[in-house]
PDB file of C-alpha atoms in Angstrom:
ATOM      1  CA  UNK C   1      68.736 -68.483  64.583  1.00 59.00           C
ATOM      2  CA  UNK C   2      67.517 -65.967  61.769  1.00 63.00           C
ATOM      3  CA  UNK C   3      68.762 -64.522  58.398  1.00 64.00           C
ATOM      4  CA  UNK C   4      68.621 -64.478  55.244  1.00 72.00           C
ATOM      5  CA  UNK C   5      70.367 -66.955  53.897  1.00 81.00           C
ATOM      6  CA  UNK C   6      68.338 -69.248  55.324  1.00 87.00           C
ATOM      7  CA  UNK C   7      66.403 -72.383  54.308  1.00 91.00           C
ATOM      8  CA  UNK C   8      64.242 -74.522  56.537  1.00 93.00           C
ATOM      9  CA  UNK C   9      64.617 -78.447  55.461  1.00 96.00           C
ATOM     10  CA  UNK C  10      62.926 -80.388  58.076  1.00 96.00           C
ATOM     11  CA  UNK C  11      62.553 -84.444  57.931  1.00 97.00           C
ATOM     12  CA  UNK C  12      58.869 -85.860  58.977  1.00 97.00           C
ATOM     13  CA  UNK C  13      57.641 -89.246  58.682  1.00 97.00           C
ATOM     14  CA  UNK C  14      54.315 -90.279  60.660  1.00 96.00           C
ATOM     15  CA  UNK C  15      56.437 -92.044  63.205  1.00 95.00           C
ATOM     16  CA  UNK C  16      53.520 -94.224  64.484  1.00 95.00           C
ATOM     17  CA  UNK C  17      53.949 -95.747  60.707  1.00 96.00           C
ATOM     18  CA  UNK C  18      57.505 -95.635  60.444  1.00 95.00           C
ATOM     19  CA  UNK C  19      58.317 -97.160  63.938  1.00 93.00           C
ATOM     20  CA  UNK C  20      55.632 -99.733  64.667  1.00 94.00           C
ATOM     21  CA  UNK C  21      55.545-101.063  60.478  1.00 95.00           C
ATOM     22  CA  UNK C  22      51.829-101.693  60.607  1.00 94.00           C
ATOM     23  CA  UNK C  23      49.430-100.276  58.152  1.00 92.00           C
ATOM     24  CA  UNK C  24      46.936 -98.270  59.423  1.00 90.00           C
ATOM     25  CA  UNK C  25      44.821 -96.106  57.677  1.00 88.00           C
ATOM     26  CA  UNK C  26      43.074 -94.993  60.740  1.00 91.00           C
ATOM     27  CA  UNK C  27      45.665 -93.737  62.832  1.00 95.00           C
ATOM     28  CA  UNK C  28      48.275 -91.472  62.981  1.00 96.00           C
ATOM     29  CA  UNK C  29      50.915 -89.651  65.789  1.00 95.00           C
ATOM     30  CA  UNK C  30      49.004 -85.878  66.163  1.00 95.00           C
ATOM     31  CA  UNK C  31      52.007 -83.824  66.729  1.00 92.00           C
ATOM     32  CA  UNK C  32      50.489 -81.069  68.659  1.00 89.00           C
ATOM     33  CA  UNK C  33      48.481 -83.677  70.781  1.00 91.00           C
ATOM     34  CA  UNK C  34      51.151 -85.474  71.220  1.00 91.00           C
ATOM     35  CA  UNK C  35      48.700 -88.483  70.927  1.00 95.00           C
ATOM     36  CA  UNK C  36      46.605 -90.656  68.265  1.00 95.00           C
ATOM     37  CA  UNK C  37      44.700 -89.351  65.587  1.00 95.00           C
ATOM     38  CA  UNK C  38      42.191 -92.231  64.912  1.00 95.00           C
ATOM     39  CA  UNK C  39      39.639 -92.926  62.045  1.00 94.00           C
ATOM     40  CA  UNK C  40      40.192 -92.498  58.219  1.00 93.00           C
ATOM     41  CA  UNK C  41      38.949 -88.678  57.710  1.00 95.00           C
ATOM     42  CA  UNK C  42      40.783 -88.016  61.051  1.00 95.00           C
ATOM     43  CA  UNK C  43      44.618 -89.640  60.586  1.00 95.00           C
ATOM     44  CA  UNK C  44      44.407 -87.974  57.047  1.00 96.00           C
ATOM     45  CA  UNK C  45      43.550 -84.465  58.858  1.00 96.00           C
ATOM     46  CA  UNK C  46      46.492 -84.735  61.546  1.00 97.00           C
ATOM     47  CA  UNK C  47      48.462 -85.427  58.933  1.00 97.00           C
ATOM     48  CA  UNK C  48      47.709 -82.254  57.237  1.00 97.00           C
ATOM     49  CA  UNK C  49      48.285 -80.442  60.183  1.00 97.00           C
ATOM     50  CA  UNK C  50      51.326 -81.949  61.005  1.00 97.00           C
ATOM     51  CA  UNK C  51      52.976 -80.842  58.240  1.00 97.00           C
ATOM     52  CA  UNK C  52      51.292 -77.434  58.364  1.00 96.00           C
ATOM     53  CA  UNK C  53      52.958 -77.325  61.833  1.00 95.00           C
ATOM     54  CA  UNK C  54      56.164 -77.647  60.236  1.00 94.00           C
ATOM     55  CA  UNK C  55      56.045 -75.273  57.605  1.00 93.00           C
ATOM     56  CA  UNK C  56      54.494 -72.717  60.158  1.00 93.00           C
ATOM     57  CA  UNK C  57      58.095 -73.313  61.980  1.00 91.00           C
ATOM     58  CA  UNK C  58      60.040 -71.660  59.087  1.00 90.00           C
ATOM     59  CA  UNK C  59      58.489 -68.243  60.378  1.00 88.00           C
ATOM     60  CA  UNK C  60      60.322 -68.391  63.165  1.00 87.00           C
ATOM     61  CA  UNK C  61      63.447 -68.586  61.333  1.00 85.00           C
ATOM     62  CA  UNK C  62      62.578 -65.515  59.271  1.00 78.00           C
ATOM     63  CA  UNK C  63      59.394 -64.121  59.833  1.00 75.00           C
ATOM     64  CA  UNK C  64      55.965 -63.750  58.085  1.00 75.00           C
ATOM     65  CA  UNK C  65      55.896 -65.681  55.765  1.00 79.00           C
ATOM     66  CA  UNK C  66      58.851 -67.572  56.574  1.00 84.00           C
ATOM     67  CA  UNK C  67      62.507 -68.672  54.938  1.00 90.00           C
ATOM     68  CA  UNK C  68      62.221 -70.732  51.961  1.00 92.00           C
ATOM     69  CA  UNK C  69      61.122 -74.725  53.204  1.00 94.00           C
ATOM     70  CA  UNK C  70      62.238 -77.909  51.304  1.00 96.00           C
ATOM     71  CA  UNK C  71      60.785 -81.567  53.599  1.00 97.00           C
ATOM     72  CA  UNK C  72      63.709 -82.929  52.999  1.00 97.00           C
ATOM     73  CA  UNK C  73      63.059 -86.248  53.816  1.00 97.00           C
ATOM     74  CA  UNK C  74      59.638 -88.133  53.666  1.00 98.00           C
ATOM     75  CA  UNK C  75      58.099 -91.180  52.973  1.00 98.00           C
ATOM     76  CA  UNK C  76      56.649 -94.582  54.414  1.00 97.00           C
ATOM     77  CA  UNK C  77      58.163 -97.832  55.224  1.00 97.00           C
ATOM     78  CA  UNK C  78      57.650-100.166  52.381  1.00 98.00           C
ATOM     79  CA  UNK C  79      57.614-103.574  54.569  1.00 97.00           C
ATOM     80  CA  UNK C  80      54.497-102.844  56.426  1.00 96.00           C
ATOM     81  CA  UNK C  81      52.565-105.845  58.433  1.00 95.00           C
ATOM     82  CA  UNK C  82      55.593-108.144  58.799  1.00 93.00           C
ATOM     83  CA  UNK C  83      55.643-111.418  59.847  1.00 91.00           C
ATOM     84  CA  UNK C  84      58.016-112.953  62.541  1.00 87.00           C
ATOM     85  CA  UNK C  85      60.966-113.335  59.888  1.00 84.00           C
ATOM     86  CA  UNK C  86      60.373-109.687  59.232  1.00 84.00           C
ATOM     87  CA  UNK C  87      59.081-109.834  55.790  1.00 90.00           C
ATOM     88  CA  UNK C  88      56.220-107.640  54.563  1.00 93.00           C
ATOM     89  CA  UNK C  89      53.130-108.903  53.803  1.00 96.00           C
ATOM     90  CA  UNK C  90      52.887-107.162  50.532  1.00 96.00           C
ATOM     91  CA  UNK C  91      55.910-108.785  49.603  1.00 96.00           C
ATOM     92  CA  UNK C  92      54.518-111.976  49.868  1.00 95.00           C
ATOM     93  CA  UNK C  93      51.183-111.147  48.400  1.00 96.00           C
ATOM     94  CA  UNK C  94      52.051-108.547  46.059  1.00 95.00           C
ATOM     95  CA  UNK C  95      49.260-106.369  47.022  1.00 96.00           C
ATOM     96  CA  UNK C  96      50.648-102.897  48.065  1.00 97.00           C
ATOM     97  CA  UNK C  97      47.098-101.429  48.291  1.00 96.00           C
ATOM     98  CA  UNK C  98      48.170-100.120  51.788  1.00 96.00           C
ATOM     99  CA  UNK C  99      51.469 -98.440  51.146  1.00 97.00           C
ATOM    100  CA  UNK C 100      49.554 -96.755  48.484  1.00 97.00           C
ATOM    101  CA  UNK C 101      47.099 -95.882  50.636  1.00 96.00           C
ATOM    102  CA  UNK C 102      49.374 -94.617  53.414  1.00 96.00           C
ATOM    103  CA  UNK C 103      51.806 -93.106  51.244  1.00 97.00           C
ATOM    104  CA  UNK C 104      48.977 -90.772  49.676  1.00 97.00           C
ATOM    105  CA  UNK C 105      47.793 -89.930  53.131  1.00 96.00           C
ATOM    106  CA  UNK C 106      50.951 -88.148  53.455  1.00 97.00           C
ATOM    107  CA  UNK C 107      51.061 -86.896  49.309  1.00 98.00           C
ATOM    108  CA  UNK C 108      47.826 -84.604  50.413  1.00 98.00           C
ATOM    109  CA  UNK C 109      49.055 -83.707  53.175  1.00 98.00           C
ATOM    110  CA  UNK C 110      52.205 -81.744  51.562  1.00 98.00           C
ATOM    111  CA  UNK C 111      49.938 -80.926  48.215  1.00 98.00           C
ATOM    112  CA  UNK C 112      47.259 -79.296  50.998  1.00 98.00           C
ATOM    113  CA  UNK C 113      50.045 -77.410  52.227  1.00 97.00           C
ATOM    114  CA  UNK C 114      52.191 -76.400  48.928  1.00 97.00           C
ATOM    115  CA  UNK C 115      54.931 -77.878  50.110  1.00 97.00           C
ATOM    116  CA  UNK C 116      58.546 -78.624  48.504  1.00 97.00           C
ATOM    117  CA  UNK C 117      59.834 -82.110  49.180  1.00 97.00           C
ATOM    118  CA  UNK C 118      62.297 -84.681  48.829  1.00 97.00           C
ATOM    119  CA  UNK C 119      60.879 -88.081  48.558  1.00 98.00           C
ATOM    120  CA  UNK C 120      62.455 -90.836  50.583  1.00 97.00           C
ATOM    121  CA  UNK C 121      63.570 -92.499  48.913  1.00 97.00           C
ATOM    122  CA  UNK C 122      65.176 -94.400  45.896  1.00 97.00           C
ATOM    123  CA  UNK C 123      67.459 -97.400  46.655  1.00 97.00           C
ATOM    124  CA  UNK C 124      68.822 -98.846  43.451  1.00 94.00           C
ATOM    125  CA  UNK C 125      69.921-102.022  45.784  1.00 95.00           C
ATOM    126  CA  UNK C 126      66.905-102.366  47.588  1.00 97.00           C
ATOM    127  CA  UNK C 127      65.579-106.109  47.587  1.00 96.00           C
ATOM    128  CA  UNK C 128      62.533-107.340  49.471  1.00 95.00           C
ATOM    129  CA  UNK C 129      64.777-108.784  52.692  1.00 93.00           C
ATOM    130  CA  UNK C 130      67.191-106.255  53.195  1.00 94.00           C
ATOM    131  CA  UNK C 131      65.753-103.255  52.116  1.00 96.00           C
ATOM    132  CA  UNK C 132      67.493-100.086  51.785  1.00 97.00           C
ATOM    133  CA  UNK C 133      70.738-101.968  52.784  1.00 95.00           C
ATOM    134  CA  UNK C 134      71.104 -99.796  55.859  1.00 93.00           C
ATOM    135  CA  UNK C 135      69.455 -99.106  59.499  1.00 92.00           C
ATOM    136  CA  UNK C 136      66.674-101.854  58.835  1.00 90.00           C
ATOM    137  CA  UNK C 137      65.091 -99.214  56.601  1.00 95.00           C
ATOM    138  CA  UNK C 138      62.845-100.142  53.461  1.00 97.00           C
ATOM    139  CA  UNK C 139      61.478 -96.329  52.345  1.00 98.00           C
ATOM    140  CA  UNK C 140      62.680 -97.205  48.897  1.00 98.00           C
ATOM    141  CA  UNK C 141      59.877 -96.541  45.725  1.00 98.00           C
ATOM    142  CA  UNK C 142      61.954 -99.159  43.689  1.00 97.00           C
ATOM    143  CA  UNK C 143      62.743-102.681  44.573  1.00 96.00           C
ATOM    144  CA  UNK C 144      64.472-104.520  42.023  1.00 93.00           C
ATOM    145  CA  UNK C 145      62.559-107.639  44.004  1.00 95.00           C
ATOM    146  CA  UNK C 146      59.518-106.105  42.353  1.00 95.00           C
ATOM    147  CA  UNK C 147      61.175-105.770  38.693  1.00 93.00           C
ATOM    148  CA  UNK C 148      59.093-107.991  36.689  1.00 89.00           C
ATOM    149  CA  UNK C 149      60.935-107.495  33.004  1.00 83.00           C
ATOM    150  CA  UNK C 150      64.534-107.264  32.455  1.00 76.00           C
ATOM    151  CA  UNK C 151      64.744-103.854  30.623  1.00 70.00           C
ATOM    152  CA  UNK C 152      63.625-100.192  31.771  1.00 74.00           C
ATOM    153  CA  UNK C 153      63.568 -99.779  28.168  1.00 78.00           C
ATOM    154  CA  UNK C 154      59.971-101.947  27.873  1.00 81.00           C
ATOM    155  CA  UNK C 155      58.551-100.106  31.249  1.00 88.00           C
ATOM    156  CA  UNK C 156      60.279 -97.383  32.960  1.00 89.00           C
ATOM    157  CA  UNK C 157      58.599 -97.663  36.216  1.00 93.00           C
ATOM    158  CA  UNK C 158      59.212-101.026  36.158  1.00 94.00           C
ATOM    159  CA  UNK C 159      60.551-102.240  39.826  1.00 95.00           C
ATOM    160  CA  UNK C 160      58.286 -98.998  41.008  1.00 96.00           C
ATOM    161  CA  UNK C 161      56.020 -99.676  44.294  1.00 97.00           C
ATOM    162  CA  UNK C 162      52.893 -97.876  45.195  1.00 97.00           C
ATOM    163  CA  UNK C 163      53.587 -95.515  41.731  1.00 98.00           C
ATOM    164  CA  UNK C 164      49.859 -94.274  42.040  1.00 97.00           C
ATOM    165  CA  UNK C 165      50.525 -92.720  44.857  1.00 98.00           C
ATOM    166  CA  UNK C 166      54.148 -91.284  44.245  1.00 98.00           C
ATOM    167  CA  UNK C 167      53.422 -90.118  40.417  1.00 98.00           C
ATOM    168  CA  UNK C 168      51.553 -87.388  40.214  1.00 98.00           C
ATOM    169  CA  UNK C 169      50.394 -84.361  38.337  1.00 98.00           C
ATOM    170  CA  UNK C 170      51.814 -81.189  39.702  1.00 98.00           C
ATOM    171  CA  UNK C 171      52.620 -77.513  38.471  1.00 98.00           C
ATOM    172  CA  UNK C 172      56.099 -77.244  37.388  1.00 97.00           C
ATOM    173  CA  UNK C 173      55.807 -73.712  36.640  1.00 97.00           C
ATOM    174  CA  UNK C 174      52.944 -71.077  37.892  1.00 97.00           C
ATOM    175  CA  UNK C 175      52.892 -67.703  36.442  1.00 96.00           C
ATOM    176  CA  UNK C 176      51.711 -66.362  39.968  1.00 96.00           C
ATOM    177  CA  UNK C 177      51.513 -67.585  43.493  1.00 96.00           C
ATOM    178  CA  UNK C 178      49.902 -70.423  43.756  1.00 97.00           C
ATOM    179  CA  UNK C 179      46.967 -70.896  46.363  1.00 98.00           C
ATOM    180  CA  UNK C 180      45.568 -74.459  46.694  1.00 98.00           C
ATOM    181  CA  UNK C 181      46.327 -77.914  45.475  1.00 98.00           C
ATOM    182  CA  UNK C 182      45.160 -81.465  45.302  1.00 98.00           C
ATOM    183  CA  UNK C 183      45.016 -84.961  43.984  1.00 98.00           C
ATOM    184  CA  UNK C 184      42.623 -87.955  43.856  1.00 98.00           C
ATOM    185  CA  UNK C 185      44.429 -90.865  42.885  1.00 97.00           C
ATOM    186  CA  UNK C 186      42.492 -93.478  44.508  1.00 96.00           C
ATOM    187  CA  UNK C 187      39.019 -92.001  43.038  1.00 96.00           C
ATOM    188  CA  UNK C 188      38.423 -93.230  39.139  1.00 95.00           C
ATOM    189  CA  UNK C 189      37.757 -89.534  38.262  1.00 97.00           C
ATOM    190  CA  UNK C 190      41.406 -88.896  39.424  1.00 98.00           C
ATOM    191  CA  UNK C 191      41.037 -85.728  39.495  1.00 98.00           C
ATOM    192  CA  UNK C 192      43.152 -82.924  40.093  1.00 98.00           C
ATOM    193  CA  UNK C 193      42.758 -78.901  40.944  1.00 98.00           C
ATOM    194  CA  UNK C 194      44.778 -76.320  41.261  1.00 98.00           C
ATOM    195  CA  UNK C 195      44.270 -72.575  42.054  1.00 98.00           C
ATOM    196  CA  UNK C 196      46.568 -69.946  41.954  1.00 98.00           C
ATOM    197  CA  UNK C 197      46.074 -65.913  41.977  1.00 97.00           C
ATOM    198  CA  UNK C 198      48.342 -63.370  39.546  1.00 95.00           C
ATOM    199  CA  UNK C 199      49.174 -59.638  39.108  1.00 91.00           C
ATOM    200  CA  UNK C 200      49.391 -57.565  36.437  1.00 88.00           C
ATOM    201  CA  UNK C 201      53.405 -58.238  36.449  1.00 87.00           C
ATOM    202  CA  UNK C 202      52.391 -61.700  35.044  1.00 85.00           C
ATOM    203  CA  UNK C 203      52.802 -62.036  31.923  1.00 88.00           C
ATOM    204  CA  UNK C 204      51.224 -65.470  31.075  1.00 88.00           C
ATOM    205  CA  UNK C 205      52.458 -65.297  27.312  1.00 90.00           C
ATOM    206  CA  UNK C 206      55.506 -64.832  28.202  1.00 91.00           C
ATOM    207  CA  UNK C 207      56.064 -67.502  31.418  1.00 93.00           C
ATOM    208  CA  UNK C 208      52.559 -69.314  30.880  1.00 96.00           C
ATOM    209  CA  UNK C 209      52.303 -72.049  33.798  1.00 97.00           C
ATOM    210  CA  UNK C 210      53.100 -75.776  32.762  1.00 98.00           C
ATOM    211  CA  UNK C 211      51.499 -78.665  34.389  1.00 98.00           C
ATOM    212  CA  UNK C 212      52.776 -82.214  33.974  1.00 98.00           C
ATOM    213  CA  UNK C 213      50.295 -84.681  33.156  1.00 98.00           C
ATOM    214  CA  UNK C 214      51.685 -88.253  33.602  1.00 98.00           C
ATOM    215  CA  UNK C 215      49.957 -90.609  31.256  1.00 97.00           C
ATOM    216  CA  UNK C 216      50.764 -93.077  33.944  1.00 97.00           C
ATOM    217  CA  UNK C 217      47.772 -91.382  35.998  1.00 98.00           C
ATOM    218  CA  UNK C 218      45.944 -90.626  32.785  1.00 98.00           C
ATOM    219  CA  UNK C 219      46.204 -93.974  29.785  1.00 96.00           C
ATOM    220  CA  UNK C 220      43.029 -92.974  28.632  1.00 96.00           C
ATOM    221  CA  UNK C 221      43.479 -89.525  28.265  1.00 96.00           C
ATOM    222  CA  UNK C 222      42.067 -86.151  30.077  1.00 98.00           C
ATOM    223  CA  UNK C 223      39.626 -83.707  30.214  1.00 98.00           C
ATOM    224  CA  UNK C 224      40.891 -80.624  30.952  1.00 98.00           C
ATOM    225  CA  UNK C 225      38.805 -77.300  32.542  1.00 98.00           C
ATOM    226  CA  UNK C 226      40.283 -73.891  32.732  1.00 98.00           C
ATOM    227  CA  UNK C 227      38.653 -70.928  34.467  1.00 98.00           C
ATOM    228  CA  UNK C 228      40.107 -68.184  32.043  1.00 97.00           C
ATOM    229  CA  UNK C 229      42.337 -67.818  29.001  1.00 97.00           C
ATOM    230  CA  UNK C 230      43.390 -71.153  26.897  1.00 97.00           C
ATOM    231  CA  UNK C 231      45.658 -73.976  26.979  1.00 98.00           C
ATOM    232  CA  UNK C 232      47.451 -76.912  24.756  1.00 98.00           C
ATOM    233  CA  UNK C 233      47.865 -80.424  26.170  1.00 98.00           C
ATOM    234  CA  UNK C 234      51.208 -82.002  24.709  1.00 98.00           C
ATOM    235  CA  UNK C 235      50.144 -86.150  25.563  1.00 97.00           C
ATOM    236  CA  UNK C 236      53.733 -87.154  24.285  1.00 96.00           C
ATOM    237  CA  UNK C 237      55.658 -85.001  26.755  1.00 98.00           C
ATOM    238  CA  UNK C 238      53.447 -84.916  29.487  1.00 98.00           C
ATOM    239  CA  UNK C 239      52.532 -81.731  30.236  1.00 98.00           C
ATOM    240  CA  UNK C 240      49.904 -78.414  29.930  1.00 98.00           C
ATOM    241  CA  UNK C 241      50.762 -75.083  28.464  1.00 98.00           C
ATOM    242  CA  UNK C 242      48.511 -72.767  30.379  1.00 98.00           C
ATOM    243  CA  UNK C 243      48.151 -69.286  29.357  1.00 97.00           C
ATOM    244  CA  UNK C 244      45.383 -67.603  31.955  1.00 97.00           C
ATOM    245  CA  UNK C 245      43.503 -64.222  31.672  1.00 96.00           C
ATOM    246  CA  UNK C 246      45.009 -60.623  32.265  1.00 94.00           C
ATOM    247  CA  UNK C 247      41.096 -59.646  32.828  1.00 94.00           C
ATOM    248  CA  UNK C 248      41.005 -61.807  35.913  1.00 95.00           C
ATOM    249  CA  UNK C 249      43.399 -62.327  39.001  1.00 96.00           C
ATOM    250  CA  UNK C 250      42.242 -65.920  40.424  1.00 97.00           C
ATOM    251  CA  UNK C 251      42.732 -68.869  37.704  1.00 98.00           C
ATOM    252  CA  UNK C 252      42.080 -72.696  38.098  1.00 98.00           C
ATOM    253  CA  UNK C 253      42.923 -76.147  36.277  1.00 98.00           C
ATOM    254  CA  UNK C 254      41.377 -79.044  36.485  1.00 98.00           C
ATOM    255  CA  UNK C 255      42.117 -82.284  35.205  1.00 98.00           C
ATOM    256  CA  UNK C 256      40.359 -85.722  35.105  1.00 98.00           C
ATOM    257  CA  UNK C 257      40.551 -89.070  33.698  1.00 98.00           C
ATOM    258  CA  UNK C 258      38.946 -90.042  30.550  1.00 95.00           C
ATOM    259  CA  UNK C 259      36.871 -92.714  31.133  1.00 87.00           C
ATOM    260  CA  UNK C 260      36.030 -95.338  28.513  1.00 78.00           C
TER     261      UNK C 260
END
């Protein structure tokens, strides 16, 4: 099928993750092999490549470089490592170091490929032994099971799992195409880069690019390095005004955390 009013909105999980329920940071389903990735640096790569796989399947749709692509579903399972009774070991610890582990695995993964996506998902009903309430499923990033004061009004993410993984900095508007993109939540430095080339139809004062900067990622603050041109943080509303250089046609941010 091509055209083009077409949009490709695939669904991937890792299904070795999603089927089995067992954390493992050292091994994922390889697509194209059709068999297991294995170590850290190696299930992290297949991921990658999985998902470059299925954006490279939108040019078949349309072409080079493709019909517009949305994942429209992705995520992890939240009750990983359950016991007999079927309840999730982080659920009894409260440790969710390895959702937030796994669920960045797949975070780079779409960042190292500029992808659009829908995270899967939120479940406003979702408690720790039923889950999403349907299929046996428990992708949900909320868990009122995990709520730990009664108002969103004292902590918004409150009831959030693995939020280090699933909030993250990101450019809400480029002013050009952008070209490469990641995050570090696990390091200290947290740091994040992204690149992206303009023309001289680009007129940064007029659409500069804006980069949200949660303060979840960032309590302490951030330093901030531009390759060109200037910018102004706004703390209280989470975000970077970036205006780059007409002189130059490749421009990069970089943010890190403040350490104190």
């Amino acid at each position: 099928m091509k055209g083009e009013r077409l949009a490709w909105a695939p669904h991937y999980y890792d299904a070795l993750t999603l089927l089995t329920k067992i954390g493992n940071p050292w091994a994922v389903l390889d697509i194209e092999t059709e068999g297991i990735a294995l170590g850290i640096e190696g299930a992290e790569n297949a991921i990658k490549k999985n998902l470059e796989h299925v954006k490279h399947t939108s040019t078949t749709l349309g072409g080079n470089p493709g019909v517009p692509t949305l994942v429209g579903e992705i995520g992890i399972p939240f009750d990983l490592d359950r016991d007999e009774a079927g309840r999730g070991e982080a659920y009894k610890t409260g440790d969710f170091s390895s959702q937030i582990r796994t669920l960045d695995r797949t975070m780079k993964g779409l960042e190292s490929n500029l992808l659009s996506f829908t995270l899967w998902n939120y479940a406003a009903g979702n408690n720790n032994i039923r889950g999403d309430l349907w299929n046996d499923e428990d992708l949900s990033i909320f868990s009122r099971d995990q709520q730990t004061v009664d108002s969103f009004k004292e902590d918004l993410n409150n009831g959030g799992r693995a939020l280090q993984s699933v909030i993250r900095p990101y450019p809400m508007k480029t002013s050009g195409i952008p070209r490469k993109l990641s995050f570090a939540p696990l390091e200290s430095t947290r740091r994040f880069h992204f690149e992206f080339s303009s023309t001289a139809e680009n007129d940064p004062k007029v659409a500069p690019s804006i980069i949200f900067v949660p303060n979840f990622q960032y309590p302490n603050g951030v330093n901030i390095e531009v390759s060109d041109g200037e910018y102004e943080y706004f703390r209280k509303d989470q975000y970077i005004k970036y205006v780059h250089s007409t002189e130059t046609r490749m421009h990069s941010v970089t943010i890190t955390h403040k350490l104190v």
